Amino acid sequence: MNTNELRIGNYLIDPREFSDEVMQLFKMREDGIFKVLLNDIPHAEEFKGIELTPEVLGKCGFKFDENKGYSACDERRYDVYSFNDFDIAYIPQINKYALWFEIEDSFYNFYCTRIKFVHELQNLYFELKREELEIEL
């Protein structure tokens, strides 16, 4: 894992644990400030991302939307999961999820990016909404 992709609050899997335990990346310093653990853990690059699946998307608040999913580009239908202004669909050709979000100013814009892991979804959501994505893992 590339540790520069991580920020406080990201969910990861620590492979040293016998059960691949899910953990959240943070540490409280004595002065009450949160500190990322990466400098304190010599094996941080061994962390594994939590892969996105329909089940994990549900735990992130996304719900299957049967009214969406047609791709005009390749005339295929993909399962789309929606949450607030975000839509996400698994694209088997690239083995990743595509995330679309809608931004409103004088007109609507749409943007798509490809993600595979929960921490990528968390980071994008935070950058776009300036709030944490609530997750129940």
PDB file of N, CA, C and O in Angstrom, residues 73-112:
ATOM      1  N   CYS A  73     -21.846   4.332 -23.550  1.00  0.00           N
ATOM      2  CA  CYS A  73     -20.575   4.083 -24.226  1.00  0.00           C
ATOM      3  C   CYS A  73     -20.499   2.662 -24.784  1.00  0.00           C
ATOM      4  O   CYS A  73     -20.091   2.455 -25.916  1.00  0.00           O
ATOM      5  N   ASP A  74     -20.852   1.695 -23.984  1.00  0.00           N
ATOM      6  CA  ASP A  74     -20.700   0.313 -24.427  1.00  0.00           C
ATOM      7  C   ASP A  74     -21.999  -0.484 -24.382  1.00  0.00           C
ATOM      8  O   ASP A  74     -21.999  -1.688 -24.534  1.00  0.00           O
ATOM      9  N   GLU A  75     -23.114   0.205 -24.184  1.00  0.00           N
ATOM     10  CA  GLU A  75     -24.444  -0.393 -24.196  1.00  0.00           C
ATOM     11  C   GLU A  75     -24.592  -1.553 -23.217  1.00  0.00           C
ATOM     12  O   GLU A  75     -25.287  -2.515 -23.476  1.00  0.00           O
ATOM     13  N   ARG A  76     -23.927  -1.466 -22.103  1.00  0.00           N
ATOM     14  CA  ARG A  76     -24.057  -2.467 -21.049  1.00  0.00           C
ATOM     15  C   ARG A  76     -24.787  -1.857 -19.872  1.00  0.00           C
ATOM     16  O   ARG A  76     -24.812  -0.656 -19.688  1.00  0.00           O
ATOM     17  N   ARG A  77     -25.350  -2.720 -19.066  1.00  0.00           N
ATOM     18  CA  ARG A  77     -26.036  -2.270 -17.864  1.00  0.00           C
ATOM     19  C   ARG A  77     -25.191  -2.669 -16.662  1.00  0.00           C
ATOM     20  O   ARG A  77     -24.825  -3.824 -16.520  1.00  0.00           O
ATOM     21  N   TYR A  78     -24.875  -1.695 -15.817  1.00  0.00           N
ATOM     22  CA  TYR A  78     -24.098  -1.937 -14.614  1.00  0.00           C
ATOM     23  C   TYR A  78     -24.977  -1.693 -13.391  1.00  0.00           C
ATOM     24  O   TYR A  78     -25.853  -0.833 -13.425  1.00  0.00           O
ATOM     25  N   ASP A  79     -24.722  -2.437 -12.317  1.00  0.00           N
ATOM     26  CA  ASP A  79     -25.422  -2.178 -11.060  1.00  0.00           C
ATOM     27  C   ASP A  79     -24.875  -0.888 -10.462  1.00  0.00           C
ATOM     28  O   ASP A  79     -23.669  -0.754 -10.260  1.00  0.00           O
ATOM     29  N   VAL A  80     -25.760   0.045 -10.170  1.00  0.00           N
ATOM     30  CA  VAL A  80     -25.368   1.347  -9.631  1.00  0.00           C
ATOM     31  C   VAL A  80     -25.887   1.455  -8.204  1.00  0.00           C
ATOM     32  O   VAL A  80     -27.021   1.101  -7.904  1.00  0.00           O
ATOM     33  N   TYR A  81     -25.031   1.959  -7.315  1.00  0.00           N
ATOM     34  CA  TYR A  81     -25.371   2.204  -5.924  1.00  0.00           C
ATOM     35  C   TYR A  81     -25.279   3.708  -5.706  1.00  0.00           C
ATOM     36  O   TYR A  81     -24.333   4.345  -6.151  1.00  0.00           O
ATOM     37  N   SER A  82     -26.273   4.284  -5.030  1.00  0.00           N
ATOM     38  CA  SER A  82     -26.347   5.734  -4.869  1.00  0.00           C
ATOM     39  C   SER A  82     -26.353   6.126  -3.392  1.00  0.00           C
ATOM     40  O   SER A  82     -26.869   5.408  -2.545  1.00  0.00           O
ATOM     41  N   PHE A  83     -25.781   7.311  -3.137  1.00  0.00           N
ATOM     42  CA  PHE A  83     -25.775   7.903  -1.799  1.00  0.00           C
ATOM     43  C   PHE A  83     -25.578   9.405  -1.982  1.00  0.00           C
ATOM     44  O   PHE A  83     -24.583   9.836  -2.582  1.00  0.00           O
ATOM     45  N   ASN A  84     -26.529  10.197  -1.499  1.00  0.00           N
ATOM     46  CA  ASN A  84     -26.491  11.657  -1.672  1.00  0.00           C
ATOM     47  C   ASN A  84     -26.294  11.991  -3.147  1.00  0.00           C
ATOM     48  O   ASN A  84     -27.048  11.533  -3.980  1.00  0.00           O
ATOM     49  N   ASP A  85     -25.276  12.745  -3.491  1.00  0.00           N
ATOM     50  CA  ASP A  85     -25.020  13.142  -4.883  1.00  0.00           C
ATOM     51  C   ASP A  85     -24.040  12.205  -5.575  1.00  0.00           C
ATOM     52  O   ASP A  85     -23.485  12.552  -6.618  1.00  0.00           O
ATOM     53  N   PHE A  86     -23.817  11.029  -5.022  1.00  0.00           N
ATOM     54  CA  PHE A  86     -22.814  10.112  -5.546  1.00  0.00           C
ATOM     55  C   PHE A  86     -23.456   8.854  -6.105  1.00  0.00           C
ATOM     56  O   PHE A  86     -24.381   8.304  -5.521  1.00  0.00           O
ATOM     57  N   ASP A  87     -22.939   8.387  -7.221  1.00  0.00           N
ATOM     58  CA  ASP A  87     -23.300   7.096  -7.794  1.00  0.00           C
ATOM     59  C   ASP A  87     -22.007   6.308  -7.981  1.00  0.00           C
ATOM     60  O   ASP A  87     -20.975   6.878  -8.339  1.00  0.00           O
ATOM     61  N   ILE A  88     -22.086   5.004  -7.758  1.00  0.00           N
ATOM     62  CA  ILE A  88     -20.909   4.161  -7.917  1.00  0.00           C
ATOM     63  C   ILE A  88     -21.337   2.852  -8.567  1.00  0.00           C
ATOM     64  O   ILE A  88     -22.401   2.321  -8.264  1.00  0.00           O
ATOM     65  N   ALA A  89     -20.519   2.364  -9.516  1.00  0.00           N
ATOM     66  CA  ALA A  89     -20.837   1.121 -10.217  1.00  0.00           C
ATOM     67  C   ALA A  89     -19.558   0.330 -10.434  1.00  0.00           C
ATOM     68  O   ALA A  89     -18.497   0.902 -10.708  1.00  0.00           O
ATOM     69  N   TYR A  90     -19.663  -0.990 -10.327  1.00  0.00           N
ATOM     70  CA  TYR A  90     -18.515  -1.859 -10.595  1.00  0.00           C
ATOM     71  C   TYR A  90     -18.371  -2.036 -12.101  1.00  0.00           C
ATOM     72  O   TYR A  90     -19.331  -2.370 -12.798  1.00  0.00           O
ATOM     73  N   ILE A  91     -17.147  -1.823 -12.607  1.00  0.00           N
ATOM     74  CA  ILE A  91     -16.856  -1.978 -14.032  1.00  0.00           C
ATOM     75  C   ILE A  91     -15.899  -3.166 -14.172  1.00  0.00           C
ATOM     76  O   ILE A  91     -14.701  -3.050 -13.884  1.00  0.00           O
ATOM     77  N   PRO A  92     -16.394  -4.341 -14.581  1.00  0.00           N
ATOM     78  CA  PRO A  92     -15.555  -5.538 -14.599  1.00  0.00           C
ATOM     79  C   PRO A  92     -14.351  -5.444 -15.545  1.00  0.00           C
ATOM     80  O   PRO A  92     -13.316  -6.047 -15.283  1.00  0.00           O
ATOM     81  N   GLN A  93     -14.444  -4.669 -16.611  1.00  0.00           N
ATOM     82  CA  GLN A  93     -13.333  -4.564 -17.554  1.00  0.00           C
ATOM     83  C   GLN A  93     -12.078  -3.973 -16.922  1.00  0.00           C
ATOM     84  O   GLN A  93     -10.968  -4.264 -17.364  1.00  0.00           O
ATOM     85  N   ILE A  94     -12.251  -3.135 -15.910  1.00  0.00           N
ATOM     86  CA  ILE A  94     -11.098  -2.512 -15.253  1.00  0.00           C
ATOM     87  C   ILE A  94     -10.910  -3.009 -13.826  1.00  0.00           C
ATOM     88  O   ILE A  94      -9.970  -2.601 -13.144  1.00  0.00           O
ATOM     89  N   ASN A  95     -11.815  -3.877 -13.360  1.00  0.00           N
ATOM     90  CA  ASN A  95     -11.762  -4.432 -12.003  1.00  0.00           C
ATOM     91  C   ASN A  95     -11.727  -3.334 -10.938  1.00  0.00           C
ATOM     92  O   ASN A  95     -11.005  -3.435  -9.957  1.00  0.00           O
ATOM     93  N   LYS A  96     -12.478  -2.272 -11.165  1.00  0.00           N
ATOM     94  CA  LYS A  96     -12.576  -1.173 -10.206  1.00  0.00           C
ATOM     95  C   LYS A  96     -13.996  -0.626 -10.244  1.00  0.00           C
ATOM     96  O   LYS A  96     -14.777  -0.945 -11.133  1.00  0.00           O
ATOM     97  N   TYR A  97     -14.294   0.211  -9.273  1.00  0.00           N
ATOM     98  CA  TYR A  97     -15.568   0.911  -9.246  1.00  0.00           C
ATOM     99  C   TYR A  97     -15.385   2.286  -9.875  1.00  0.00           C
ATOM    100  O   TYR A  97     -14.337   2.905  -9.736  1.00  0.00           O
ATOM    101  N   ALA A  98     -16.401   2.753 -10.559  1.00  0.00           N
ATOM    102  CA  ALA A  98     -16.421   4.112 -11.098  1.00  0.00           C
ATOM    103  C   ALA A  98     -17.342   4.932 -10.209  1.00  0.00           C
ATOM    104  O   ALA A  98     -18.446   4.505  -9.899  1.00  0.00           O
ATOM    105  N   LEU A  99     -16.867   6.087  -9.801  1.00  0.00           N
ATOM    106  CA  LEU A  99     -17.630   6.971  -8.920  1.00  0.00           C
ATOM    107  C   LEU A  99     -17.966   8.244  -9.687  1.00  0.00           C
ATOM    108  O   LEU A  99     -17.093   8.873 -10.264  1.00  0.00           O
ATOM    109  N   TRP A 100     -19.262   8.591  -9.692  1.00  0.00           N
ATOM    110  CA  TRP A 100     -19.722   9.827 -10.304  1.00  0.00           C
ATOM    111  C   TRP A 100     -20.284  10.710  -9.201  1.00  0.00           C
ATOM    112  O   TRP A 100     -20.927  10.220  -8.291  1.00  0.00           O
ATOM    113  N   PHE A 101     -20.066  11.987  -9.312  1.00  0.00           N
ATOM    114  CA  PHE A 101     -20.712  12.895  -8.372  1.00  0.00           C
ATOM    115  C   PHE A 101     -21.224  14.111  -9.126  1.00  0.00           C
ATOM    116  O   PHE A 101     -20.712  14.467 -10.176  1.00  0.00           O
ATOM    117  N   GLU A 102     -22.241  14.719  -8.583  1.00  0.00           N
ATOM    118  CA  GLU A 102     -22.919  15.830  -9.220  1.00  0.00           C
ATOM    119  C   GLU A 102     -22.620  17.098  -8.438  1.00  0.00           C
ATOM    120  O   GLU A 102     -22.731  17.122  -7.216  1.00  0.00           O
ATOM    121  N   ILE A 103     -22.228  18.133  -9.154  1.00  0.00           N
ATOM    122  CA  ILE A 103     -21.934  19.419  -8.534  1.00  0.00           C
ATOM    123  C   ILE A 103     -22.859  20.450  -9.154  1.00  0.00           C
ATOM    124  O   ILE A 103     -23.024  20.505 -10.367  1.00  0.00           O
ATOM    125  N   GLU A 104     -23.464  21.281  -8.314  1.00  0.00           N
ATOM    126  CA  GLU A 104     -24.394  22.274  -8.834  1.00  0.00           C
ATOM    127  C   GLU A 104     -23.820  23.673  -8.646  1.00  0.00           C
ATOM    128  O   GLU A 104     -23.409  24.040  -7.565  1.00  0.00           O
ATOM    129  N   ASP A 105     -23.731  24.422  -9.738  1.00  0.00           N
ATOM    130  CA  ASP A 105     -23.572  25.865  -9.644  1.00  0.00           C
ATOM    131  C   ASP A 105     -24.602  26.429 -10.619  1.00  0.00           C
ATOM    132  O   ASP A 105     -25.780  26.250 -10.392  1.00  0.00           O
ATOM    133  N   SER A 106     -24.222  27.056 -11.697  1.00  0.00           N
ATOM    134  CA  SER A 106     -25.227  27.545 -12.634  1.00  0.00           C
ATOM    135  C   SER A 106     -25.783  26.407 -13.504  1.00  0.00           C
ATOM    136  O   SER A 106     -26.811  26.551 -14.128  1.00  0.00           O
ATOM    137  N   PHE A 107     -25.071  25.303 -13.560  1.00  0.00           N
ATOM    138  CA  PHE A 107     -25.537  24.116 -14.266  1.00  0.00           C
ATOM    139  C   PHE A 107     -24.921  22.906 -13.580  1.00  0.00           C
ATOM    140  O   PHE A 107     -24.147  23.039 -12.643  1.00  0.00           O
ATOM    141  N   TYR A 108     -25.274  21.726 -14.023  1.00  0.00           N
ATOM    142  CA  TYR A 108     -24.767  20.509 -13.392  1.00  0.00           C
ATOM    143  C   TYR A 108     -23.543  19.992 -14.125  1.00  0.00           C
ATOM    144  O   TYR A 108     -23.496  19.973 -15.349  1.00  0.00           O
ATOM    145  N   ASN A 109     -22.558  19.576 -13.363  1.00  0.00           N
ATOM    146  CA  ASN A 109     -21.367  18.926 -13.904  1.00  0.00           C
ATOM    147  C   ASN A 109     -21.309  17.515 -13.345  1.00  0.00           C
ATOM    148  O   ASN A 109     -21.738  17.268 -12.225  1.00  0.00           O
ATOM    149  N   PHE A 110     -20.742  16.611 -14.098  1.00  0.00           N
ATOM    150  CA  PHE A 110     -20.555  15.245 -13.638  1.00  0.00           C
ATOM    151  C   PHE A 110     -19.086  14.881 -13.781  1.00  0.00           C
ATOM    152  O   PHE A 110     -18.421  15.321 -14.705  1.00  0.00           O
ATOM    153  N   TYR A 111     -18.597  14.102 -12.871  1.00  0.00           N
ATOM    154  CA  TYR A 111     -17.203  13.685 -12.896  1.00  0.00           C
ATOM    155  C   TYR A 111     -17.129  12.208 -12.539  1.00  0.00           C
ATOM    156  O   TYR A 111     -17.914  11.726 -11.748  1.00  0.00           O
ATOM    157  N   CYS A 112     -16.194  11.518 -13.114  1.00  0.00           N
ATOM    158  CA  CYS A 112     -16.045  10.085 -12.844  1.00  0.00           C
ATOM    159  C   CYS A 112     -14.586   9.802 -12.497  1.00  0.00           C
ATOM    160  O   CYS A 112     -13.676  10.332 -13.125  1.00  0.00           O
TER     161      CYS A 112
END
